[in-house]
Every structure is written in C-alpha cells, then in structure tokens.
Amino acid sequence: MWQILKNRIKQGYRTSRYPKEEPVFPSRFRGKPVLRNIEMNASLENNFQKEKDATGSISWGNTPSVDMGKLLFNEDLKEALPSGSFEYSNDYRMAVSRREDLILQGDELKLASALNCKMKKILGHSLRLREVSAGSCGGCDAEVQALGNVVFDLSRFGIGFVASPRHADGLLVTGPVTKNMKLALKKTYEALPDPKIVIAVGACAASGGPFMGGPEVSNGVDSIIPVDLYVPGCPPHPLTILDGLLRLLGRLG
Ligand code: SF4
C-alpha cells in the first residue's frame, strides 16, 4: 500500500494543462504546414516530383496551396519542393468547419467555428459520441483512444464515448468509408437522435487519404453524411482532435 502511494506521489500530476497552458511538443512533431518563399514559375511546377505527393495535396495556381484534407504529414513534400519552402510548424490547431477551409495558402487558416446557439445550449456542456471506424488503418482510432488516457483526460471536458448511437449526440468517424461500411455508417447516422453532429477525423475521413480513388472507398465521410468538423492529420495528434472539439462546442475563443 505504502509503495503504491509512494509511486503515485512520484508520478505527480500527469494530465496536460491544456487549454489553460499551451502544450509543448517534441521537435519531431508535424503540425500545421507552412508554405513560404515560393515564387511561382513554370519550372517549379514542371520540376515538382509528383510521386512524392501521393495524394495530390499540392495545387498550382498563382500561388501554390496545400490541401490539409489530403496531406499525409510525411517528409516527402519537403523533398519535392525547393529547400525551406515547405515546413511543418508546431501549431497543433488545425480543425475546421468546412472542407474548403482545409486548403491552406501561406499561413492563414480559418479554424472551426462554434455551433449555433441552439445547438450549443443542447450539446455544449456534455457531449456523447459514437465512434465509427469506416475502414481506417487503425492509426486515427489509436489517437482517438489516447484522448481517454490520463494525459488528455477527455472526460474532464464532459466529452465521452458511448456504445450505442441512440445514446449519442454525434458521430466521430475515421477512415475513407469503405463500400462495406457505407450502409453501416448511414444507419448509424440515422439512429442518432436530433440534433446531431459529425466529426471526420484524419485525412482518410476528409478525402480518402492514401486510399483516395480506390474502387472500394468513398473518398471521405462527407460523400455519405454531412460533416460539422474536419480534423486533418494522418493521424491527427490527440490535442488537434481535442482542440477541434472544444472549438466546435464554443469553449475556446
Ligand atoms: S488518416 Fe492516416 S492514420 Fe488515419 S486512418 Fe487514414 S491512413 Fe490511417
């Protein structure tokens, strides 16, 4: 007994102080991408190694843009673009309300806005979610599960997961929605009482991610049911998911 208490005291307080304090990430963390000092010219586009951008996340217009809904957050794009023009920042805040807001030009990102007053009144204090893994590789699900551990402690915000959609206020969906999961996702959505929300977690859920264009997938959740919150990443960090949820519930400025 004394040993258990001693160990517990030694461990100290492990829960992240987010959102009261800004979290600190290791240098290898890949947060919001930053495109800088890219002068558009034909040779840049022609010399771009398309095979390094497997999901086609870079678009070429007057200014190049990166679609975070397709981005796999790996190192390949850094190698495909001129040195120093594509970097990952340590900004974990990336969740948005509309799919088009995931398209990033330069540094500007329109983060998720809060639900309307009526929805906030109903869901703002306590949110129960049903998770649906619609063909994910398991990476996003692991990060969602991590939200329940002692570090992130999702329940301190009144947010939790339930087993039945009939007891849930919203769906949290991972994966590109495979053909086999399409009907299950629709039925689960229909089983939710109104009002309801849908959260798409990860590149797969936003666009199909690495499975995009495959004959067995639907290229994202919003091709099947409406989405209220997109959380980019492959997979997203738990704090990116948590930040998006709190923004949606109007708990962050
Ligand atoms: S977004 Fe990446 S980590 Fe998440 S399910 Fe798809 S492949 Fe896996």
PDB file of C-alpha atoms and ligand atoms in Angstrom:
ATOM      1  CA  MET A   1       0.000   0.000   0.000  1.00  0.00           C
ATOM      2  CA  TRP A   2       2.756   2.453   1.008  1.00  0.00           C
ATOM      3  CA  GLN A   3       4.657   1.548  -2.142  1.00  0.00           C
ATOM      4  CA  ILE A   4       1.593   2.325  -4.292  1.00  0.00           C
ATOM      5  CA  LEU A   5       1.160   5.690  -2.590  1.00  0.00           C
ATOM      6  CA  LYS A   6       4.885   6.451  -2.939  1.00  0.00           C
ATOM      7  CA  ASN A   7       4.763   5.628  -6.660  1.00  0.00           C
ATOM      8  CA  ARG A   8       1.668   7.771  -7.114  1.00  0.00           C
ATOM      9  CA  ILE A   9       3.335  10.766  -5.433  1.00  0.00           C
ATOM     10  CA  LYS A  10       6.456  10.231  -7.519  1.00  0.00           C
ATOM     11  CA  GLN A  11       4.410  10.248 -10.708  1.00  0.00           C
ATOM     12  CA  GLY A  12       2.975  13.649  -9.858  1.00  0.00           C
ATOM     13  CA  TYR A  13       0.239  15.328 -11.888  1.00  0.00           C
ATOM     14  CA  ARG A  14       0.315  13.862 -15.396  1.00  0.00           C
ATOM     15  CA  THR A  15      -2.692  15.488 -17.053  1.00  0.00           C
ATOM     16  CA  SER A  16      -1.943  18.113 -19.704  1.00  0.00           C
ATOM     17  CA  ARG A  17      -2.769  21.636 -18.556  1.00  0.00           C
ATOM     18  CA  TYR A  18      -4.242  22.379 -21.959  1.00  0.00           C
ATOM     19  CA  PRO A  19      -6.176  24.616 -22.653  1.00  0.00           C
ATOM     20  CA  LYS A  20      -5.017  26.748 -19.688  1.00  0.00           C
ATOM     21  CA  GLU A  21      -1.399  26.380 -20.799  1.00  0.00           C
ATOM     22  CA  GLU A  22      -0.024  25.945 -24.295  1.00  0.00           C
ATOM     23  CA  PRO A  23       1.210  22.373 -24.826  1.00  0.00           C
ATOM     24  CA  VAL A  24       4.852  21.698 -25.619  1.00  0.00           C
ATOM     25  CA  PHE A  25       5.623  19.318 -28.471  1.00  0.00           C
ATOM     26  CA  PRO A  26       8.814  17.448 -29.329  1.00  0.00           C
ATOM     27  CA  SER A  27      10.804  18.799 -32.298  1.00  0.00           C
ATOM     28  CA  ARG A  28       9.662  15.890 -34.480  1.00  0.00           C
ATOM     29  CA  PHE A  29       6.006  16.977 -34.181  1.00  0.00           C
ATOM     30  CA  ARG A  30       4.471  17.856 -37.546  1.00  0.00           C
ATOM     31  CA  GLY A  31       1.810  20.487 -37.101  1.00  0.00           C
ATOM     32  CA  LYS A  32       0.208  22.968 -39.472  1.00  0.00           C
ATOM     33  CA  PRO A  33       2.218  23.133 -42.717  1.00  0.00           C
ATOM     34  CA  VAL A  34       3.761  26.415 -43.825  1.00  0.00           C
ATOM     35  CA  LEU A  35       4.425  27.272 -47.465  1.00  0.00           C
ATOM     36  CA  ARG A  36       6.831  30.133 -47.792  1.00  0.00           C
ATOM     37  CA  ASN A  37       9.053  31.935 -50.314  1.00  0.00           C
ATOM     38  CA  ILE A  38       7.612  30.022 -53.233  1.00  0.00           C
ATOM     39  CA  GLU A  39       7.859  32.087 -56.367  1.00  0.00           C
ATOM     40  CA  MET A  40       5.564  30.548 -58.929  1.00  0.00           C
ATOM     41  CA  ASN A  41       7.181  29.773 -62.223  1.00  0.00           C
ATOM     42  CA  ALA A  42       6.747  27.111 -64.863  1.00  0.00           C
ATOM     43  CA  SER A  43       9.993  25.335 -63.994  1.00  0.00           C
ATOM     44  CA  LEU A  44       8.923  24.900 -60.357  1.00  0.00           C
ATOM     45  CA  GLU A  45       5.706  23.187 -61.371  1.00  0.00           C
ATOM     46  CA  ASN A  46       7.414  21.154 -64.089  1.00  0.00           C
ATOM     47  CA  ASN A  47      10.222  20.005 -61.804  1.00  0.00           C
ATOM     48  CA  PHE A  48       7.861  19.086 -58.971  1.00  0.00           C
ATOM     49  CA  GLN A  49       8.183  15.354 -58.274  1.00  0.00           C
ATOM     50  CA  LYS A  50       4.530  14.326 -58.346  1.00  0.00           C
ATOM     51  CA  GLU A  51       5.289  10.856 -56.990  1.00  0.00           C
ATOM     52  CA  LYS A  52       6.335  12.482 -53.688  1.00  0.00           C
ATOM     53  CA  ASP A  53       2.843  13.935 -53.333  1.00  0.00           C
ATOM     54  CA  ALA A  54       0.936  10.661 -53.392  1.00  0.00           C
ATOM     55  CA  THR A  55      -2.456  12.196 -52.576  1.00  0.00           C
ATOM     56  CA  GLY A  56      -2.134  15.318 -54.778  1.00  0.00           C
ATOM     57  CA  SER A  57      -2.230  17.685 -51.822  1.00  0.00           C
ATOM     58  CA  ILE A  58      -0.339  20.483 -53.605  1.00  0.00           C
ATOM     59  CA  SER A  59      -2.229  22.632 -56.130  1.00  0.00           C
ATOM     60  CA  TRP A  60      -0.615  25.055 -58.524  1.00  0.00           C
ATOM     61  CA  GLY A  61      -2.369  28.351 -59.220  1.00  0.00           C
ATOM     62  CA  ASN A  62      -0.981  31.877 -58.986  1.00  0.00           C
ATOM     63  CA  THR A  63       0.158  30.765 -55.547  1.00  0.00           C
ATOM     64  CA  PRO A  64       0.627  27.110 -54.608  1.00  0.00           C
ATOM     65  CA  SER A  65      -1.709  25.795 -51.934  1.00  0.00           C
ATOM     66  CA  VAL A  66      -1.751  22.673 -49.820  1.00  0.00           C
ATOM     67  CA  ASP A  67      -4.912  20.720 -49.118  1.00  0.00           C
ATOM     68  CA  MET A  68      -4.586  19.585 -45.494  1.00  0.00           C
ATOM     69  CA  GLY A  69      -7.510  17.231 -46.020  1.00  0.00           C
ATOM     70  CA  LYS A  70      -5.296  15.234 -48.379  1.00  0.00           C
ATOM     71  CA  LEU A  71      -1.906  15.845 -46.755  1.00  0.00           C
ATOM     72  CA  LEU A  72      -0.291  12.795 -45.154  1.00  0.00           C
ATOM     73  CA  PHE A  73       2.028  14.929 -42.990  1.00  0.00           C
ATOM     74  CA  ASN A  74       5.146  13.000 -44.052  1.00  0.00           C
ATOM     75  CA  GLU A  75       8.553  14.261 -45.163  1.00  0.00           C
ATOM     76  CA  ASP A  76       8.072  13.576 -48.895  1.00  0.00           C
ATOM     77  CA  LEU A  77       6.700  17.005 -49.818  1.00  0.00           C
ATOM     78  CA  LYS A  78       9.714  18.680 -48.217  1.00  0.00           C
ATOM     79  CA  GLU A  79      11.920  16.797 -50.648  1.00  0.00           C
ATOM     80  CA  ALA A  80       9.727  17.590 -53.647  1.00  0.00           C
ATOM     81  CA  LEU A  81       9.740  21.385 -53.147  1.00  0.00           C
ATOM     82  CA  PRO A  82      12.660  23.871 -53.049  1.00  0.00           C
ATOM     83  CA  SER A  83      14.589  23.710 -49.801  1.00  0.00           C
ATOM     84  CA  GLY A  84      12.928  25.638 -46.959  1.00  0.00           C
ATOM     85  CA  SER A  85       9.706  26.362 -48.870  1.00  0.00           C
ATOM     86  CA  PHE A  86       7.632  23.694 -47.150  1.00  0.00           C
ATOM     87  CA  GLU A  87       7.887  23.125 -43.406  1.00  0.00           C
ATOM     88  CA  TYR A  88       5.752  21.777 -40.609  1.00  0.00           C
ATOM     89  CA  SER A  89       5.167  24.182 -37.737  1.00  0.00           C
ATOM     90  CA  ASN A  90       4.404  23.062 -34.189  1.00  0.00           C
ATOM     91  CA  ASP A  91       0.897  24.541 -34.404  1.00  0.00           C
ATOM     92  CA  TYR A  92      -1.495  21.733 -33.485  1.00  0.00           C
ATOM     93  CA  ARG A  93      -4.650  23.813 -34.098  1.00  0.00           C
ATOM     94  CA  MET A  94      -5.917  22.660 -37.480  1.00  0.00           C
ATOM     95  CA  ALA A  95      -9.558  21.570 -37.175  1.00  0.00           C
ATOM     96  CA  VAL A  96     -12.012  23.444 -39.414  1.00  0.00           C
ATOM     97  CA  SER A  97     -15.760  23.539 -40.007  1.00  0.00           C
ATOM     98  CA  ARG A  98     -15.819  23.402 -43.796  1.00  0.00           C
ATOM     99  CA  ARG A  99     -13.926  21.116 -46.163  1.00  0.00           C
ATOM    100  CA  GLU A 100     -12.725  24.076 -48.277  1.00  0.00           C
ATOM    101  CA  ASP A 101     -11.140  25.664 -45.192  1.00  0.00           C
ATOM    102  CA  LEU A 102      -8.587  22.856 -45.172  1.00  0.00           C
ATOM    103  CA  ILE A 103      -6.985  24.350 -48.274  1.00  0.00           C
ATOM    104  CA  LEU A 104      -4.087  26.363 -46.988  1.00  0.00           C
ATOM    105  CA  GLN A 105      -2.413  29.222 -48.857  1.00  0.00           C
ATOM    106  CA  GLY A 106       0.500  30.686 -46.924  1.00  0.00           C
ATOM    107  CA  ASP A 107      -0.197  30.820 -43.212  1.00  0.00           C
ATOM    108  CA  GLU A 108      -3.904  31.696 -42.930  1.00  0.00           C
ATOM    109  CA  LEU A 109      -6.279  29.053 -41.610  1.00  0.00           C
ATOM    110  CA  LYS A 110      -9.939  29.597 -40.668  1.00  0.00           C
ATOM    111  CA  LEU A 111     -10.250  27.425 -37.595  1.00  0.00           C
ATOM    112  CA  ALA A 112     -13.507  25.695 -36.675  1.00  0.00           C
ATOM    113  CA  SER A 113     -16.301  27.942 -35.510  1.00  0.00           C
ATOM    114  CA  ALA A 114     -18.703  27.178 -32.682  1.00  0.00           C
ATOM    115  CA  LEU A 115     -22.081  25.514 -33.188  1.00  0.00           C
ATOM    116  CA  ASN A 116     -25.065  27.853 -33.339  1.00  0.00           C
ATOM    117  CA  CYS A 117     -26.616  28.988 -30.022  1.00  0.00           C
ATOM    118  CA  LYS A 118     -29.417  26.405 -30.032  1.00  0.00           C
ATOM    119  CA  MET A 119     -27.031  23.501 -30.669  1.00  0.00           C
ATOM    120  CA  LYS A 120     -24.523  24.862 -28.153  1.00  0.00           C
ATOM    121  CA  LYS A 121     -27.220  25.010 -25.492  1.00  0.00           C
ATOM    122  CA  ILE A 122     -28.083  21.354 -26.084  1.00  0.00           C
ATOM    123  CA  LEU A 123     -24.615  19.869 -26.673  1.00  0.00           C
ATOM    124  CA  GLY A 124     -22.219  22.448 -25.241  1.00  0.00           C
ATOM    125  CA  HIS A 125     -21.911  21.121 -21.675  1.00  0.00           C
ATOM    126  CA  SER A 126     -21.943  17.395 -22.225  1.00  0.00           C
ATOM    127  CA  LEU A 127     -21.196  15.642 -25.481  1.00  0.00           C
ATOM    128  CA  ARG A 128     -21.564  11.922 -26.070  1.00  0.00           C
ATOM    129  CA  LEU A 129     -20.025  10.481 -29.222  1.00  0.00           C
ATOM    130  CA  ARG A 130     -20.263   7.158 -31.019  1.00  0.00           C
ATOM    131  CA  GLU A 131     -17.100   6.292 -32.914  1.00  0.00           C
ATOM    132  CA  VAL A 132     -17.327   4.604 -36.312  1.00  0.00           C
ATOM    133  CA  SER A 133     -14.154   3.218 -37.842  1.00  0.00           C
ATOM    134  CA  ALA A 134     -15.132   3.187 -41.501  1.00  0.00           C
ATOM    135  CA  GLY A 135     -12.165   1.362 -42.989  1.00  0.00           C
ATOM    136  CA  SER A 136      -9.382   3.194 -41.180  1.00  0.00           C
ATOM    137  CA  CYS A 137      -5.897   1.696 -40.848  1.00  0.00           C
ATOM    138  CA  GLY A 138      -6.269   1.992 -37.066  1.00  0.00           C
ATOM    139  CA  GLY A 139      -3.892   4.956 -36.699  1.00  0.00           C
ATOM    140  CA  CYS A 140      -6.612   7.557 -36.206  1.00  0.00           C
ATOM    141  CA  ASP A 141      -8.527   5.239 -33.869  1.00  0.00           C
ATOM    142  CA  ALA A 142      -5.431   4.849 -31.696  1.00  0.00           C
ATOM    143  CA  GLU A 143      -5.152   8.653 -31.353  1.00  0.00           C
ATOM    144  CA  VAL A 144      -8.870   8.922 -30.538  1.00  0.00           C
ATOM    145  CA  GLN A 145      -8.421   6.257 -27.862  1.00  0.00           C
ATOM    146  CA  ALA A 146      -5.454   8.169 -26.457  1.00  0.00           C
ATOM    147  CA  LEU A 147      -7.842  11.042 -25.688  1.00  0.00           C
ATOM    148  CA  GLY A 148      -9.149   8.955 -22.805  1.00  0.00           C
ATOM    149  CA  ASN A 149      -5.769   8.414 -21.140  1.00  0.00           C
ATOM    150  CA  VAL A 150      -4.517  10.301 -18.106  1.00  0.00           C
ATOM    151  CA  VAL A 151      -2.588  12.852 -20.188  1.00  0.00           C
ATOM    152  CA  PHE A 152      -5.515  14.151 -22.240  1.00  0.00           C
ATOM    153  CA  ASP A 153      -8.375  13.036 -19.974  1.00  0.00           C
ATOM    154  CA  LEU A 154     -11.232  13.868 -22.339  1.00  0.00           C
ATOM    155  CA  SER A 155     -13.866  13.276 -19.661  1.00  0.00           C
ATOM    156  CA  ARG A 156     -12.773  16.395 -17.722  1.00  0.00           C
ATOM    157  CA  PHE A 157     -14.454  18.379 -20.547  1.00  0.00           C
ATOM    158  CA  GLY A 158     -17.716  16.437 -20.279  1.00  0.00           C
ATOM    159  CA  ILE A 159     -16.990  14.620 -23.524  1.00  0.00           C
ATOM    160  CA  GLY A 160     -17.107  10.843 -23.774  1.00  0.00           C
ATOM    161  CA  PHE A 161     -17.863   7.873 -25.980  1.00  0.00           C
ATOM    162  CA  VAL A 162     -20.910   5.636 -25.818  1.00  0.00           C
ATOM    163  CA  ALA A 163     -21.644   2.227 -27.325  1.00  0.00           C
ATOM    164  CA  SER A 164     -24.982   2.984 -28.954  1.00  0.00           C
ATOM    165  CA  PRO A 165     -25.742   5.738 -31.483  1.00  0.00           C
ATOM    166  CA  ARG A 166     -29.166   6.075 -29.818  1.00  0.00           C
ATOM    167  CA  HIS A 167     -27.407   7.417 -26.713  1.00  0.00           C
ATOM    168  CA  ALA A 168     -25.056   9.682 -28.670  1.00  0.00           C
ATOM    169  CA  ASP A 169     -25.115  13.353 -29.692  1.00  0.00           C
ATOM    170  CA  GLY A 170     -22.729  12.852 -32.561  1.00  0.00           C
ATOM    171  CA  LEU A 171     -20.572  10.545 -34.621  1.00  0.00           C
ATOM    172  CA  LEU A 172     -16.803  10.584 -34.756  1.00  0.00           C
ATOM    173  CA  VAL A 173     -15.743   8.860 -37.968  1.00  0.00           C
ATOM    174  CA  THR A 174     -12.318   7.640 -39.068  1.00  0.00           C
ATOM    175  CA  GLY A 175     -11.364   6.029 -42.355  1.00  0.00           C
ATOM    176  CA  PRO A 176     -12.265   6.676 -46.004  1.00  0.00           C
ATOM    177  CA  VAL A 177     -15.633   4.859 -45.717  1.00  0.00           C
ATOM    178  CA  THR A 178     -15.191   1.569 -47.477  1.00  0.00           C
ATOM    179  CA  LYS A 179     -18.016   0.083 -49.522  1.00  0.00           C
ATOM    180  CA  ASN A 180     -18.622  -2.430 -46.732  1.00  0.00           C
ATOM    181  CA  MET A 181     -19.039   0.354 -44.176  1.00  0.00           C
ATOM    182  CA  LYS A 182     -21.175   2.724 -46.240  1.00  0.00           C
ATOM    183  CA  LEU A 183     -24.563   1.313 -45.205  1.00  0.00           C
ATOM    184  CA  ALA A 184     -23.443   0.823 -41.595  1.00  0.00           C
ATOM    185  CA  LEU A 185     -22.368   4.473 -41.429  1.00  0.00           C
ATOM    186  CA  LYS A 186     -25.665   5.697 -42.905  1.00  0.00           C
ATOM    187  CA  LYS A 187     -27.702   3.564 -40.500  1.00  0.00           C
ATOM    188  CA  THR A 188     -25.642   4.658 -37.505  1.00  0.00           C
ATOM    189  CA  TYR A 189     -26.142   8.294 -38.504  1.00  0.00           C
ATOM    190  CA  GLU A 190     -29.888   7.800 -38.892  1.00  0.00           C
ATOM    191  CA  ALA A 191     -30.063   6.142 -35.450  1.00  0.00           C
ATOM    192  CA  LEU A 192     -28.726   9.290 -33.742  1.00  0.00           C
ATOM    193  CA  PRO A 193     -31.386  11.496 -32.178  1.00  0.00           C
ATOM    194  CA  ASP A 194     -31.639  15.094 -33.469  1.00  0.00           C
ATOM    195  CA  PRO A 195     -29.818  17.430 -33.249  1.00  0.00           C
ATOM    196  CA  LYS A 196     -26.637  15.600 -34.182  1.00  0.00           C
ATOM    197  CA  ILE A 197     -23.133  16.394 -35.276  1.00  0.00           C
ATOM    198  CA  VAL A 198     -20.477  14.543 -37.279  1.00  0.00           C
ATOM    199  CA  ILE A 199     -16.728  14.783 -36.797  1.00  0.00           C
ATOM    200  CA  ALA A 200     -14.408  13.492 -39.522  1.00  0.00           C
ATOM    201  CA  VAL A 201     -11.005  12.588 -38.087  1.00  0.00           C
ATOM    202  CA  GLY A 202      -7.945  12.152 -40.322  1.00  0.00           C
ATOM    203  CA  ALA A 203      -7.037  12.532 -43.978  1.00  0.00           C
ATOM    204  CA  CYS A 204      -8.978   9.384 -44.885  1.00  0.00           C
ATOM    205  CA  ALA A 205     -12.201  10.733 -43.389  1.00  0.00           C
ATOM    206  CA  ALA A 206     -11.717  14.092 -45.134  1.00  0.00           C
ATOM    207  CA  SER A 207     -10.711  12.910 -48.606  1.00  0.00           C
ATOM    208  CA  GLY A 208      -9.942   9.192 -48.709  1.00  0.00           C
ATOM    209  CA  GLY A 209      -6.293   9.915 -47.774  1.00  0.00           C
ATOM    210  CA  PRO A 210      -3.895   7.270 -49.084  1.00  0.00           C
ATOM    211  CA  PHE A 211      -6.867   5.193 -50.266  1.00  0.00           C
ATOM    212  CA  MET A 212      -8.314   8.046 -52.339  1.00  0.00           C
ATOM    213  CA  GLY A 213      -9.667   6.987 -55.730  1.00  0.00           C
ATOM    214  CA  GLY A 214      -9.635   3.301 -54.830  1.00  0.00           C
ATOM    215  CA  PRO A 215     -12.566   1.274 -56.162  1.00  0.00           C
ATOM    216  CA  GLU A 216     -13.579   0.137 -52.660  1.00  0.00           C
ATOM    217  CA  VAL A 217     -13.718   3.515 -50.899  1.00  0.00           C
ATOM    218  CA  SER A 218     -15.979   6.586 -50.876  1.00  0.00           C
ATOM    219  CA  ASN A 219     -13.258   9.272 -50.620  1.00  0.00           C
ATOM    220  CA  GLY A 220     -14.379  10.655 -47.301  1.00  0.00           C
ATOM    221  CA  VAL A 221     -17.296  10.916 -44.915  1.00  0.00           C
ATOM    222  CA  ASP A 222     -18.978  13.965 -46.469  1.00  0.00           C
ATOM    223  CA  SER A 223     -19.833  11.997 -49.590  1.00  0.00           C
ATOM    224  CA  ILE A 224     -22.199   9.955 -47.387  1.00  0.00           C
ATOM    225  CA  ILE A 225     -23.344  12.185 -44.480  1.00  0.00           C
ATOM    226  CA  PRO A 226     -22.880  15.901 -43.611  1.00  0.00           C
ATOM    227  CA  VAL A 227     -19.770  16.784 -41.597  1.00  0.00           C
ATOM    228  CA  ASP A 228     -19.547  19.536 -38.950  1.00  0.00           C
ATOM    229  CA  LEU A 229     -15.871  19.279 -38.050  1.00  0.00           C
ATOM    230  CA  TYR A 230     -12.834  18.171 -40.062  1.00  0.00           C
ATOM    231  CA  VAL A 231      -9.676  17.247 -38.166  1.00  0.00           C
ATOM    232  CA  PRO A 232      -6.715  16.847 -40.574  1.00  0.00           C
ATOM    233  CA  GLY A 233      -3.697  14.621 -39.996  1.00  0.00           C
ATOM    234  CA  CYS A 234      -2.501  11.129 -40.722  1.00  0.00           C
ATOM    235  CA  PRO A 235      -3.192  10.546 -37.935  1.00  0.00           C
ATOM    236  CA  PRO A 236      -4.026  13.790 -36.079  1.00  0.00           C
ATOM    237  CA  HIS A 237      -2.462  14.376 -32.667  1.00  0.00           C
ATOM    238  CA  PRO A 238      -4.980  13.923 -29.795  1.00  0.00           C
ATOM    239  CA  LEU A 239      -4.647  17.635 -28.978  1.00  0.00           C
ATOM    240  CA  THR A 240      -5.610  18.542 -32.560  1.00  0.00           C
ATOM    241  CA  ILE A 241      -8.788  16.484 -32.119  1.00  0.00           C
ATOM    242  CA  LEU A 242      -9.456  17.914 -28.650  1.00  0.00           C
ATOM    243  CA  ASP A 243      -8.845  21.476 -29.824  1.00  0.00           C
ATOM    244  CA  GLY A 244     -11.341  20.961 -32.666  1.00  0.00           C
ATOM    245  CA  LEU A 245     -13.984  19.541 -30.307  1.00  0.00           C
ATOM    246  CA  LEU A 246     -13.619  22.427 -27.858  1.00  0.00           C
ATOM    247  CA  ARG A 247     -13.840  24.985 -30.676  1.00  0.00           C
ATOM    248  CA  LEU A 248     -16.976  23.314 -32.010  1.00  0.00           C
ATOM    249  CA  LEU A 249     -18.551  23.456 -28.545  1.00  0.00           C
ATOM    250  CA  GLY A 250     -17.608  27.133 -28.245  1.00  0.00           C
ATOM    251  CA  ARG A 251     -15.283  26.558 -25.299  1.00  0.00           C
ATOM    252  CA  LEU A 252     -12.289  28.293 -26.930  1.00  0.00           C
ATOM    253  CA  GLY A 253     -12.083  31.898 -28.118  1.00  0.00           C
TER     254      GLY A 253
HETATM  255  S1  SF4 B   1      -5.699   9.212 -41.978  1.00  0.00           S
HETATM  256 FE1  SF4 B   1      -3.792   8.029 -41.914  1.00  0.00          FE
HETATM  257  S2  SF4 B   1      -3.711   7.226 -39.818  1.00  0.00           S
HETATM  258 FE2  SF4 B   1      -5.837   7.881 -40.198  1.00  0.00          FE
HETATM  259  S3  SF4 B   1      -6.880   6.053 -40.935  1.00  0.00           S
HETATM  260 FE3  SF4 B   1      -6.148   7.146 -42.748  1.00  0.00          FE
HETATM  261  S4  SF4 B   1      -4.135   6.226 -43.208  1.00  0.00           S
HETATM  262 FE4  SF4 B   1      -4.678   5.650 -41.114  1.00  0.00          FE
END
